[in-house]
GROMACS .gro file of C-alpha atoms in nm:
model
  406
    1UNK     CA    1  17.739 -13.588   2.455
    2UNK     CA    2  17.549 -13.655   2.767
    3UNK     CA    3  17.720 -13.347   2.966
    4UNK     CA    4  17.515 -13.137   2.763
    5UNK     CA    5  17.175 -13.276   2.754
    6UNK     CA    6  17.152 -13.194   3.115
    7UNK     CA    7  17.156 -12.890   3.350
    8UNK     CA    8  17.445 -12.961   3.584
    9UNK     CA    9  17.463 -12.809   3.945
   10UNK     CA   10  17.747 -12.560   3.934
   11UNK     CA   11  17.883 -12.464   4.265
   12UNK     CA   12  18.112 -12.168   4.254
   13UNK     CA   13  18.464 -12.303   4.257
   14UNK     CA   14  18.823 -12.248   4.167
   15UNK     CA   15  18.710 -12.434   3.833
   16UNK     CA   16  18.574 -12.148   3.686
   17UNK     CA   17  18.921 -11.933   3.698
   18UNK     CA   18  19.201 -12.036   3.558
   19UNK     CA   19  19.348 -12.277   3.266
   20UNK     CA   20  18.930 -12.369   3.172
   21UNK     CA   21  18.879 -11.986   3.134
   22UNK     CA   22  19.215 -11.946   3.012
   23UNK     CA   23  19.111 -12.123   2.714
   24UNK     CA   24  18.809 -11.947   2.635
   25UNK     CA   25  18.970 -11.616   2.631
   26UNK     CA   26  19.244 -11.734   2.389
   27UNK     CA   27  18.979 -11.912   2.168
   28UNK     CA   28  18.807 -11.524   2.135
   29UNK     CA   29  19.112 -11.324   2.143
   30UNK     CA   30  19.252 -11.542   1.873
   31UNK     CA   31  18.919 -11.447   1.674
   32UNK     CA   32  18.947 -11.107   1.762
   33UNK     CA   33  19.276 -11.047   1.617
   34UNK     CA   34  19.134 -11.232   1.326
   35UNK     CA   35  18.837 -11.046   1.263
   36UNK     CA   36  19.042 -10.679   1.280
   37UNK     CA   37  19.238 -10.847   0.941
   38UNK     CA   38  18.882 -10.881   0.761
   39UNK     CA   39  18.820 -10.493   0.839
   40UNK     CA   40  19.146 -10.393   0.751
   41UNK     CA   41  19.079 -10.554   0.424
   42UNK     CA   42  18.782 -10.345   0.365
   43UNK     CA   43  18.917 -10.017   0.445
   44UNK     CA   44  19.287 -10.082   0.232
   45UNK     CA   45  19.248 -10.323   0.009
   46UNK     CA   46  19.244 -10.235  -0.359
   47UNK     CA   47  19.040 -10.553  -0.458
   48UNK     CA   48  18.749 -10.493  -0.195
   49UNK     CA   49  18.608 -10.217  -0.404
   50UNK     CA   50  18.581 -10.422  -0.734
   51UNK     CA   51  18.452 -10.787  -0.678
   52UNK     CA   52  18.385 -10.998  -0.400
   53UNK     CA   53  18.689 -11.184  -0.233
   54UNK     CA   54  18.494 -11.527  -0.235
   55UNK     CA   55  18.351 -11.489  -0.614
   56UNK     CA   56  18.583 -11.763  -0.771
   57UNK     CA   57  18.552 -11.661  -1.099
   58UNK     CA   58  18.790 -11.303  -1.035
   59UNK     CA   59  18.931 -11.404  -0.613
   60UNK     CA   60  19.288 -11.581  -0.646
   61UNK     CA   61  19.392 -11.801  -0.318
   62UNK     CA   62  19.581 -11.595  -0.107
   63UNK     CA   63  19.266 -11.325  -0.160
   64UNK     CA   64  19.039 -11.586  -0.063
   65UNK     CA   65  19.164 -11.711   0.234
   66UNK     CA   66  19.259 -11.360   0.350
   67UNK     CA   67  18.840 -11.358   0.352
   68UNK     CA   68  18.771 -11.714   0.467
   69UNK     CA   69  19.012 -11.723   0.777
   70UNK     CA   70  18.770 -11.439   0.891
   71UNK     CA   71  18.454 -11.669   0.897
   72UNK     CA   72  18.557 -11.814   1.189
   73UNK     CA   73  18.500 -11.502   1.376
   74UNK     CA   74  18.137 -11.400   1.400
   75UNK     CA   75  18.019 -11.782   1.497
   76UNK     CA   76  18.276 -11.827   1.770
   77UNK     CA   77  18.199 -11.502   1.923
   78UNK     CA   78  17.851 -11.566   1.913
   79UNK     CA   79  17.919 -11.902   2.077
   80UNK     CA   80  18.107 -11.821   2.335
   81UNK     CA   81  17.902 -11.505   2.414
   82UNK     CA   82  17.631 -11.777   2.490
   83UNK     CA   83  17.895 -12.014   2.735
   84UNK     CA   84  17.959 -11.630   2.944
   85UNK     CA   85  17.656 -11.616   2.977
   86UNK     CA   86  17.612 -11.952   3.131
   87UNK     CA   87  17.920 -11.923   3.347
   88UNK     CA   88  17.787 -11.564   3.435
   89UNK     CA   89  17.483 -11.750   3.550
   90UNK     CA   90  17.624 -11.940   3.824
   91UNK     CA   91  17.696 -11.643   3.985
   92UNK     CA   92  17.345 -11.501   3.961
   93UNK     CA   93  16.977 -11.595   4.021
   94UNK     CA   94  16.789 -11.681   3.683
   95UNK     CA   95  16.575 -11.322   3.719
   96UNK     CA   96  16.887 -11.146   3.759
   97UNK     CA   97  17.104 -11.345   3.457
   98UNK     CA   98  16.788 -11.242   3.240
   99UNK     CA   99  16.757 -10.903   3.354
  100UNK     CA  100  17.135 -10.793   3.284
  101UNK     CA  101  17.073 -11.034   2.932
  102UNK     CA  102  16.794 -10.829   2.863
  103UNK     CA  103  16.980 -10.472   2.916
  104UNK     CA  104  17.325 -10.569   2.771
  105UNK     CA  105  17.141 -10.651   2.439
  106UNK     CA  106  16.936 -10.360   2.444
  107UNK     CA  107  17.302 -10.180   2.491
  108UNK     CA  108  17.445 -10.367   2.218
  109UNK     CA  109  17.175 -10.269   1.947
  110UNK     CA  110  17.193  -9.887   2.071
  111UNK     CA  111  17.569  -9.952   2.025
  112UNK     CA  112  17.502 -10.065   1.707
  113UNK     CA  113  17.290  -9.817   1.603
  114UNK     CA  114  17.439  -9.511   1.686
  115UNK     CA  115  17.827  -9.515   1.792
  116UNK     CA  116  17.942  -9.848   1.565
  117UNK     CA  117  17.729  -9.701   1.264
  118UNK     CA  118  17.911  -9.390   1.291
  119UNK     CA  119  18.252  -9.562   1.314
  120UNK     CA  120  18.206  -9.750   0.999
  121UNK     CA  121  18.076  -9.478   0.829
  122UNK     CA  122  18.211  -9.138   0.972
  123UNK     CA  123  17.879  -9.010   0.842
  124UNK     CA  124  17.724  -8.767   1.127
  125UNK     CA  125  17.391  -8.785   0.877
  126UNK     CA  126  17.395  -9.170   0.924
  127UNK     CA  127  17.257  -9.215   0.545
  128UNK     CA  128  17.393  -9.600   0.571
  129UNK     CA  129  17.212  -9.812   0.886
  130UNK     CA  130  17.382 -10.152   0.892
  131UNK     CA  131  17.233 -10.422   1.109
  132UNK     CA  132  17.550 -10.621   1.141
  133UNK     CA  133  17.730 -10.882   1.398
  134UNK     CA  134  17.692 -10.624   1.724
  135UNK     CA  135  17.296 -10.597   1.677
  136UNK     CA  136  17.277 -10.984   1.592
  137UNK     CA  137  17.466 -11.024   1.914
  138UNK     CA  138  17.223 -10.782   2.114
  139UNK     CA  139  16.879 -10.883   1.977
  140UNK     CA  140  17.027 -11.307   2.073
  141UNK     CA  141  17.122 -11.141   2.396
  142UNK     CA  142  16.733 -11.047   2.448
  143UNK     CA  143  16.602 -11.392   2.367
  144UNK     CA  144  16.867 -11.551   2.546
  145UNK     CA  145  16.684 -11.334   2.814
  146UNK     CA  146  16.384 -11.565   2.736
  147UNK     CA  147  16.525 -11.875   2.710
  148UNK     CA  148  16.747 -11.919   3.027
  149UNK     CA  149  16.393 -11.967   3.204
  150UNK     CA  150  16.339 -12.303   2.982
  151UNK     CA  151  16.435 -12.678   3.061
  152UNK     CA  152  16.792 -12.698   2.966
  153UNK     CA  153  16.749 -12.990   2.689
  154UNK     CA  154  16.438 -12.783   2.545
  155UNK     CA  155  16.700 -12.492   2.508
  156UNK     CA  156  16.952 -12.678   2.318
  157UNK     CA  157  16.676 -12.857   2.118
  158UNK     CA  158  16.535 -12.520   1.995
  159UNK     CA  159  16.928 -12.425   1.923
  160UNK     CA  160  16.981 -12.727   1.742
  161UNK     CA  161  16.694 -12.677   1.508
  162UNK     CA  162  16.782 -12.336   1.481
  163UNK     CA  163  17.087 -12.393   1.362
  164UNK     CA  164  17.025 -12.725   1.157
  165UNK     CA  165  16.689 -12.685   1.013
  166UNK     CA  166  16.658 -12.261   0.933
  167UNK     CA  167  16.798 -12.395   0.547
  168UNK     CA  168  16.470 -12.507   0.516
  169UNK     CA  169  16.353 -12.154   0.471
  170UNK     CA  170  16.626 -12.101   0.218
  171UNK     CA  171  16.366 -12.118  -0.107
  172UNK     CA  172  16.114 -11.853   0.075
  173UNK     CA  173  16.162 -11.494  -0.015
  174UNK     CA  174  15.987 -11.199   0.032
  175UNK     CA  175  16.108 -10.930  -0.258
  176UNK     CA  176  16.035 -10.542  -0.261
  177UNK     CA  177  16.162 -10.236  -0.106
  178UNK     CA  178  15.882 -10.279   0.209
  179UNK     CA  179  15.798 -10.344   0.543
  180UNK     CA  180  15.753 -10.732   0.470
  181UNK     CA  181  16.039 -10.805   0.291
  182UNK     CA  182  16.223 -10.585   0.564
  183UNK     CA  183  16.107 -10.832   0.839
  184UNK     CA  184  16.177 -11.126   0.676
  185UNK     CA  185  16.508 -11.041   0.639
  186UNK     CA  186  16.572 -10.944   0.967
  187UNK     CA  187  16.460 -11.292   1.042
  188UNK     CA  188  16.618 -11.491   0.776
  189UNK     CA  189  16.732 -11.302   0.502
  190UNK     CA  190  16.995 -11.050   0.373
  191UNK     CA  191  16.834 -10.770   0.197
  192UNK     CA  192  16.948 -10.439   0.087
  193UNK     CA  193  16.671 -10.143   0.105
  194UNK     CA  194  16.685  -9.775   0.007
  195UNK     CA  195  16.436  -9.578   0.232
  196UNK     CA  196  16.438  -9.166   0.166
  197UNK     CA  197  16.719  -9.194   0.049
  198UNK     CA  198  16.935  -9.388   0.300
  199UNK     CA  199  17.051  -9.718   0.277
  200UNK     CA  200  16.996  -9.980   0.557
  201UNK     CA  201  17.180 -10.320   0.529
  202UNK     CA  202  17.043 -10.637   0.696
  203UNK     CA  203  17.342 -10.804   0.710
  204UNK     CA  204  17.299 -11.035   0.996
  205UNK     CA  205  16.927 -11.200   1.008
  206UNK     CA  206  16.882 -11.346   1.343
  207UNK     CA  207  16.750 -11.715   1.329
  208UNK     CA  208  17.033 -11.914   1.338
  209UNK     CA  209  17.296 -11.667   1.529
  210UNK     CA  210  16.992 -11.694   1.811
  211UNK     CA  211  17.034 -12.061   1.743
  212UNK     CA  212  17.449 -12.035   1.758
  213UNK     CA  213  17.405 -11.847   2.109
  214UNK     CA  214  17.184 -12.103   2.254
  215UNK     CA  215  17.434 -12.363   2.191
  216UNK     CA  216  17.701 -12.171   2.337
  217UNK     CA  217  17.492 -12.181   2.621
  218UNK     CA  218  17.449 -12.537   2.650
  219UNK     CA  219  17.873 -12.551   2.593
  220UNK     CA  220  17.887 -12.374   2.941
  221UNK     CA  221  17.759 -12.677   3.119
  222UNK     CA  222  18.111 -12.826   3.016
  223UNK     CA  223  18.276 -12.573   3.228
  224UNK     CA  224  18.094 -12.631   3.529
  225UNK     CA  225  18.318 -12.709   3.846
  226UNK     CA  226  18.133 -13.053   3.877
  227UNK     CA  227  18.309 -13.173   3.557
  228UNK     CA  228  18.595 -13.363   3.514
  229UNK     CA  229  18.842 -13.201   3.281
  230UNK     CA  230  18.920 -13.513   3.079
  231UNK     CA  231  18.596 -13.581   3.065
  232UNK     CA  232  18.553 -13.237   2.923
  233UNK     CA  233  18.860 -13.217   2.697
  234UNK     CA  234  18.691 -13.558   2.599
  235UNK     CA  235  18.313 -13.448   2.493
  236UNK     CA  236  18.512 -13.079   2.317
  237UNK     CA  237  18.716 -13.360   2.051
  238UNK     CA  238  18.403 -13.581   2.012
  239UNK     CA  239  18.195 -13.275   1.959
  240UNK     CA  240  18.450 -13.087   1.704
  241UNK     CA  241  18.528 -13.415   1.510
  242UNK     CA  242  18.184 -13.499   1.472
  243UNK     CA  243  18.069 -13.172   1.354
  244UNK     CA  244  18.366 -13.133   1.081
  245UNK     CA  245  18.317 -13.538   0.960
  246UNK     CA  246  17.911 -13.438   0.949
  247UNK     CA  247  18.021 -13.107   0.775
  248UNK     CA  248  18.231 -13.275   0.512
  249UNK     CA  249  17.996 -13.567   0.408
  250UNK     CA  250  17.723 -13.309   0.380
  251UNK     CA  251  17.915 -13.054   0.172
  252UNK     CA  252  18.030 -13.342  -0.063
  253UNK     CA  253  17.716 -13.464  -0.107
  254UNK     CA  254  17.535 -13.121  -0.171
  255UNK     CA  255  17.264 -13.291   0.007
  256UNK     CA  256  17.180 -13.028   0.239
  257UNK     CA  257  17.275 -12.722   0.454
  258UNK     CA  258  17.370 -12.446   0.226
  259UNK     CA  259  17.201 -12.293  -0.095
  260UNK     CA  260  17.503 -12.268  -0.320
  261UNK     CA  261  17.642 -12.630  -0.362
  262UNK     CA  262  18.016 -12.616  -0.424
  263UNK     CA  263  18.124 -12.752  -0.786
  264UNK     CA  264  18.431 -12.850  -0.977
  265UNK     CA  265  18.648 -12.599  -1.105
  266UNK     CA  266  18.970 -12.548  -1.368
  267UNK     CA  267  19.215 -12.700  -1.106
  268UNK     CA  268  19.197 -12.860  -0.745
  269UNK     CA  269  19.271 -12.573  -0.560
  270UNK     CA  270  18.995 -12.389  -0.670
  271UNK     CA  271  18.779 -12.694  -0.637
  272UNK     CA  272  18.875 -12.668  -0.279
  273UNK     CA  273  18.787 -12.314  -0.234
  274UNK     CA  274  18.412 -12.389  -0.376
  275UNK     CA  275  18.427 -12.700  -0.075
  276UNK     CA  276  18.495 -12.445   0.183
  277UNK     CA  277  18.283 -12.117   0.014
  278UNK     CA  278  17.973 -12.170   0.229
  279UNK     CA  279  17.737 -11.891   0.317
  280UNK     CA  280  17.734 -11.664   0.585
  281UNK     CA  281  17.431 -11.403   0.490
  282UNK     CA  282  17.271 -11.614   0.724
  283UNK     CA  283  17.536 -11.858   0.825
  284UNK     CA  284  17.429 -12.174   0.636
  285UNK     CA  285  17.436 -12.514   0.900
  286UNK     CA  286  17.782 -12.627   0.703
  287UNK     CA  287  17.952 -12.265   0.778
  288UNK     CA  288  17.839 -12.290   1.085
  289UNK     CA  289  17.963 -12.686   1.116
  290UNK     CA  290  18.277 -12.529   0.918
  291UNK     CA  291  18.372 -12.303   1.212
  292UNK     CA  292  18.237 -12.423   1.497
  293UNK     CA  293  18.387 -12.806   1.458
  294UNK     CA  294  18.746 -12.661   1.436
  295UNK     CA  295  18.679 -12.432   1.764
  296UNK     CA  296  18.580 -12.682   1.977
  297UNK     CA  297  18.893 -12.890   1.906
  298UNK     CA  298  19.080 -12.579   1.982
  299UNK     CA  299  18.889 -12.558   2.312
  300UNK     CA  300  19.023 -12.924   2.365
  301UNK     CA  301  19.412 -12.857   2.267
  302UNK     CA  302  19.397 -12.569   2.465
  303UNK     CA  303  19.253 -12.679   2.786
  304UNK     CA  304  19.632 -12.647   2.960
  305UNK     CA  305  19.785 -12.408   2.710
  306UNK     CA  306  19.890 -12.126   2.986
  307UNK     CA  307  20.219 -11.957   2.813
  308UNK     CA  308  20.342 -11.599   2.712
  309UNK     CA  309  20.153 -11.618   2.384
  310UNK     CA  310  19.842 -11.803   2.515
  311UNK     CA  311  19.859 -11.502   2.810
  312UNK     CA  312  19.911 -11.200   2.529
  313UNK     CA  313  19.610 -11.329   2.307
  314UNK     CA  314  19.399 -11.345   2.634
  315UNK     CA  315  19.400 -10.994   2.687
  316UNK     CA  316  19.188 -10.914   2.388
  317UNK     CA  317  18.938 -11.236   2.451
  318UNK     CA  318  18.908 -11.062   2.773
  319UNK     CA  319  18.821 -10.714   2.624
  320UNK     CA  320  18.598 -10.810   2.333
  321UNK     CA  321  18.377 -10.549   2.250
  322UNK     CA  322  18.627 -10.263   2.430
  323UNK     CA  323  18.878 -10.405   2.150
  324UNK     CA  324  18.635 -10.398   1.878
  325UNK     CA  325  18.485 -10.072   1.885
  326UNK     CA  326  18.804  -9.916   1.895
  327UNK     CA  327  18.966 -10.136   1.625
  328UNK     CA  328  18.706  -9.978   1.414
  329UNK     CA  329  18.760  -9.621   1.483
  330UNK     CA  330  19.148  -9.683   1.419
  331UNK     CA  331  19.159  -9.804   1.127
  332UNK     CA  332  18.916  -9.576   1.012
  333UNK     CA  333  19.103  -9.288   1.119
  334UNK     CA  334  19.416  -9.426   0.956
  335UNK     CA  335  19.186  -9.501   0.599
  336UNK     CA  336  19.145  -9.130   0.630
  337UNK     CA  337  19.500  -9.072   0.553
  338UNK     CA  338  19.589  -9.385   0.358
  339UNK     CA  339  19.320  -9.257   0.088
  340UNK     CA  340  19.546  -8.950   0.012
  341UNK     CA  341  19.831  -9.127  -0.065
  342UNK     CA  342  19.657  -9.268  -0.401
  343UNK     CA  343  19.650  -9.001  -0.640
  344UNK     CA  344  19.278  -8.866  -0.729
  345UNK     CA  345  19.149  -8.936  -0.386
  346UNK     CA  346  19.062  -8.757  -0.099
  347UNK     CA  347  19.009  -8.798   0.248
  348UNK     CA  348  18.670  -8.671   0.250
  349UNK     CA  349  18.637  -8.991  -0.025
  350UNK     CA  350  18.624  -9.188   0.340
  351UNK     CA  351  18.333  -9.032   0.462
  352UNK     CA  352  18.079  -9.291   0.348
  353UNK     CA  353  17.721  -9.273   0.211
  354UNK     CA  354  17.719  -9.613   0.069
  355UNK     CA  355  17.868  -9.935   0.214
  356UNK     CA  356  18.204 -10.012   0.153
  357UNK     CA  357  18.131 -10.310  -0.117
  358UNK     CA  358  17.927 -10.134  -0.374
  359UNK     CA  359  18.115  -9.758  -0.262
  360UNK     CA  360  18.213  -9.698  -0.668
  361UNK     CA  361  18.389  -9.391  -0.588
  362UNK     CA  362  18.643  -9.553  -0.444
  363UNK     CA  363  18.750  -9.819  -0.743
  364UNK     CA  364  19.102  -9.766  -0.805
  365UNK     CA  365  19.191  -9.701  -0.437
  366UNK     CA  366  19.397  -9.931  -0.265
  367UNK     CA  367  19.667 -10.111  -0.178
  368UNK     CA  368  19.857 -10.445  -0.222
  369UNK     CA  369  19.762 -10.750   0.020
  370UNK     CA  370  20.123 -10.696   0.169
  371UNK     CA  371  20.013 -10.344   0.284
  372UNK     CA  372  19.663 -10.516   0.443
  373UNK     CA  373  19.849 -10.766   0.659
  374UNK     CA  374  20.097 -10.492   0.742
  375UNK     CA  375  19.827 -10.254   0.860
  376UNK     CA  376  19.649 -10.525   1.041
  377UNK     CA  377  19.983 -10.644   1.255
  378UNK     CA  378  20.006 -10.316   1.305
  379UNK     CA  379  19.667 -10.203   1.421
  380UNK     CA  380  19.635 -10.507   1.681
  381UNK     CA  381  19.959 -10.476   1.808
  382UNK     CA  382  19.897 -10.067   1.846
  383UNK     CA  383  19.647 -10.189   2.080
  384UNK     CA  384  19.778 -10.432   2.275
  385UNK     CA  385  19.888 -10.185   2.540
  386UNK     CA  386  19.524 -10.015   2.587
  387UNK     CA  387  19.335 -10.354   2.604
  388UNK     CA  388  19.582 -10.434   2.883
  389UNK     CA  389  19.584 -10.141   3.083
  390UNK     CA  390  19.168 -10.146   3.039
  391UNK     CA  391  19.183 -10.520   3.149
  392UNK     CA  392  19.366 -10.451   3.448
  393UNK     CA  393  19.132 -10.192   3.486
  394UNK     CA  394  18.793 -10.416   3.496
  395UNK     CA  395  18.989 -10.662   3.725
  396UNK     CA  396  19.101 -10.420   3.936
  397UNK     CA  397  18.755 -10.213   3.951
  398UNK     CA  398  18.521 -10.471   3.980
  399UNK     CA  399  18.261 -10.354   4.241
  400UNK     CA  400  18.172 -10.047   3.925
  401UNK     CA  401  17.851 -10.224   3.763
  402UNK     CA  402  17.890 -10.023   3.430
  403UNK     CA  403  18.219 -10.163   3.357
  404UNK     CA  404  18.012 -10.525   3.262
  405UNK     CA  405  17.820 -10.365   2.978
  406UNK     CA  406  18.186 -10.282   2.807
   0.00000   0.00000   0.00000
């Protein structure tokens, strides 16, 4: 615990390459190949357009943990965008770690905005505008920008609080289709709004992914060159197991940390599923516990891990956001086939002007769960050869400034 409630002096050394990073980049390509199954399931499966995967009451198990597997994603990402950035910073004066902060988020929401928008939707009138995981990332990004320049334990205090105390705002809502309640989601909660006609989605509200990147932040001091890799391997398994122990004895008491308790249901499975159905729209401080406990230990066991596999997954935890807008695009593309196969559908049925999860003129197209996961292999290991060849590329190119912006 004490390695990061200090700033540590990082000299630039062999420490910072190899098995340490290693493990970092198979910790986010393994949630990068994970996160392509979630969209996969959006765009093929028949049960996406009639109930929610996680609503107990119509989701069976395998359904459910298609969906749940998938939280991991967004909070890793976020918190290991947080320990580049640290790492990033060693190489870099303060002004200039803010400065490219500052522009790479700005990036990020245009991104966002305008070419991720447009992949989601294929809709060159953009009547849907979601504020999703790549704008959360970019507006963190900005007051990342911001905090860099602060004390390092005031930084992960305000990420801690963040993080552990934003369920306090849980029972404060501002309703309407207006400016207000607009902001306040942004901030803190998920709101749906219909504006002339087009639909904008606040899927993401900021507080506690802000709070999630500061941490990952902090986590970077772990990887310094000063620091002793037991000692490291040590603080990731204390860190992990205390956040999954603190995560289970607050779930079970319902005490505190999410706004919809889990209860008992017909059988113990499904009593299980309610333990582990915490909420993400804004990550509650047990989904983020949930997630980020088990990551860390995986950050532990795979501190030497440097095989075939391990080596394979890297390439896409090297390639993040190259990977994910193109995932995106591909599987929309192939959605605009798939939807032909299904008798009374048509491929202009794909070009959306509602979100996928309330998109009624698409109920009764589909396919099984089988056909999802056979897509999804497919689509990440389709692009396996193009995240390697654009790795190669970066490494190869490095001196090109634009090339750290994708």
């Amino acid at each position: 615990m004490s390695t990061l409630a200090e700033p540590l002096a990082i000299p630039r050394s062999p420490a910072l390459t190899g098995s340490r990073l290693i493990s970092i980049d198979l910790l986010r390509g393994t949630v990068m190949i994970v996160m392509a199954l979630d969209h996969v399931r959006d765009y093929f499966h028949a049960a996406a357009f009639q109930y929610d995967p996680t609503d107990l009451s119509q989701t069976s198990v395998s359904i459910f943990f298609t969906r749940w597997i998938t939280h991991f994603c967004a909070p890793v990402f976020m918190l290991l965008s947080g320990t580049s950035a640290y790492l990033v910073g060693k190489r870099k004066s303060k002004r200039e770690l803010s400065s490219f902060l500052l522009k790479r988020g700005l990036w990020l929401i245009f991104l966002e905005m305008v070419v991720m928008n447009f992949g989601w939707n294929f809709d060159i009138h953009f009547n849907i505008i979601l504020f999703i995981v790549i704008w959360a990332l970019g507006v963190s990004m900005i007051a990342l920008a911001g905090l860099i320049h602060l004390p390092f334990k005031v930084i992960l205090a305000i990420g801690i609080v963040m993080v552990a105390g934003h369920n306090l705002l849980d029972g404060y809502d501002i309703e309407g289709n207006n400016l207000s309640s607009f902001f306040w989601s942004i901030i803190h909660q998920q709101e749906f709004y219909t504006w002339d006609e087009k639909v904008v989605v606040v899927g993401y509200p900021l507080v506690p992914w802000i709070g999630v990147m500061a941490l990952g932040y902090c986590l970077g001091s772990l990887y310094a060159g000063s620091v002793d890799p037991a000692r490291r391997q040590r603080v990731l398994w204390q860190l992990g197991a205390a956040m999954i122990i603190l995560f289970a004895v607050l779930r079970m008491t319902n005490l505190y940390g999410d706004p919809s308790p889990w209860t008992q249901q017909s059988t113990p499975v499904f009593a299980l599923l309610s333990f582990l159905n915490t909420t993400k729209y804004p990550p509650s401080l047990l989904y983020v516990l949930m997630t980020i406990g088990p990551a860390l230990l995986f950050l532990a066991f795979s501190e030497n891990v440097n095989n075939t596999a391990a080596r394979i997954i890297s390439i896409y935890g090297r390639v993040p956001l190259f990977y994910y807008v193109i995932h995106v695009y591909l599987l929309h593309l192939i959605a605009l086939f798939a939807v032909e196969l299904v008798p009374g559908f048509e491929w202009t049925d794909m070009i959306l002007r509602q979100p996928l999860w309330f998109q009624e003129d698409l109920k009764g197209y589909g396919f099984s769960l089988g056909i999802v996961y056979l897509v999804w292999i497919s689509i990440v290991v389709g692009l396996y050869p193009l995240c390697k060849w654009y790795d190669r590329y970066k490494q190869s190119h490095k001196e090109k400034w634009w090339l750290s912006y994708l």
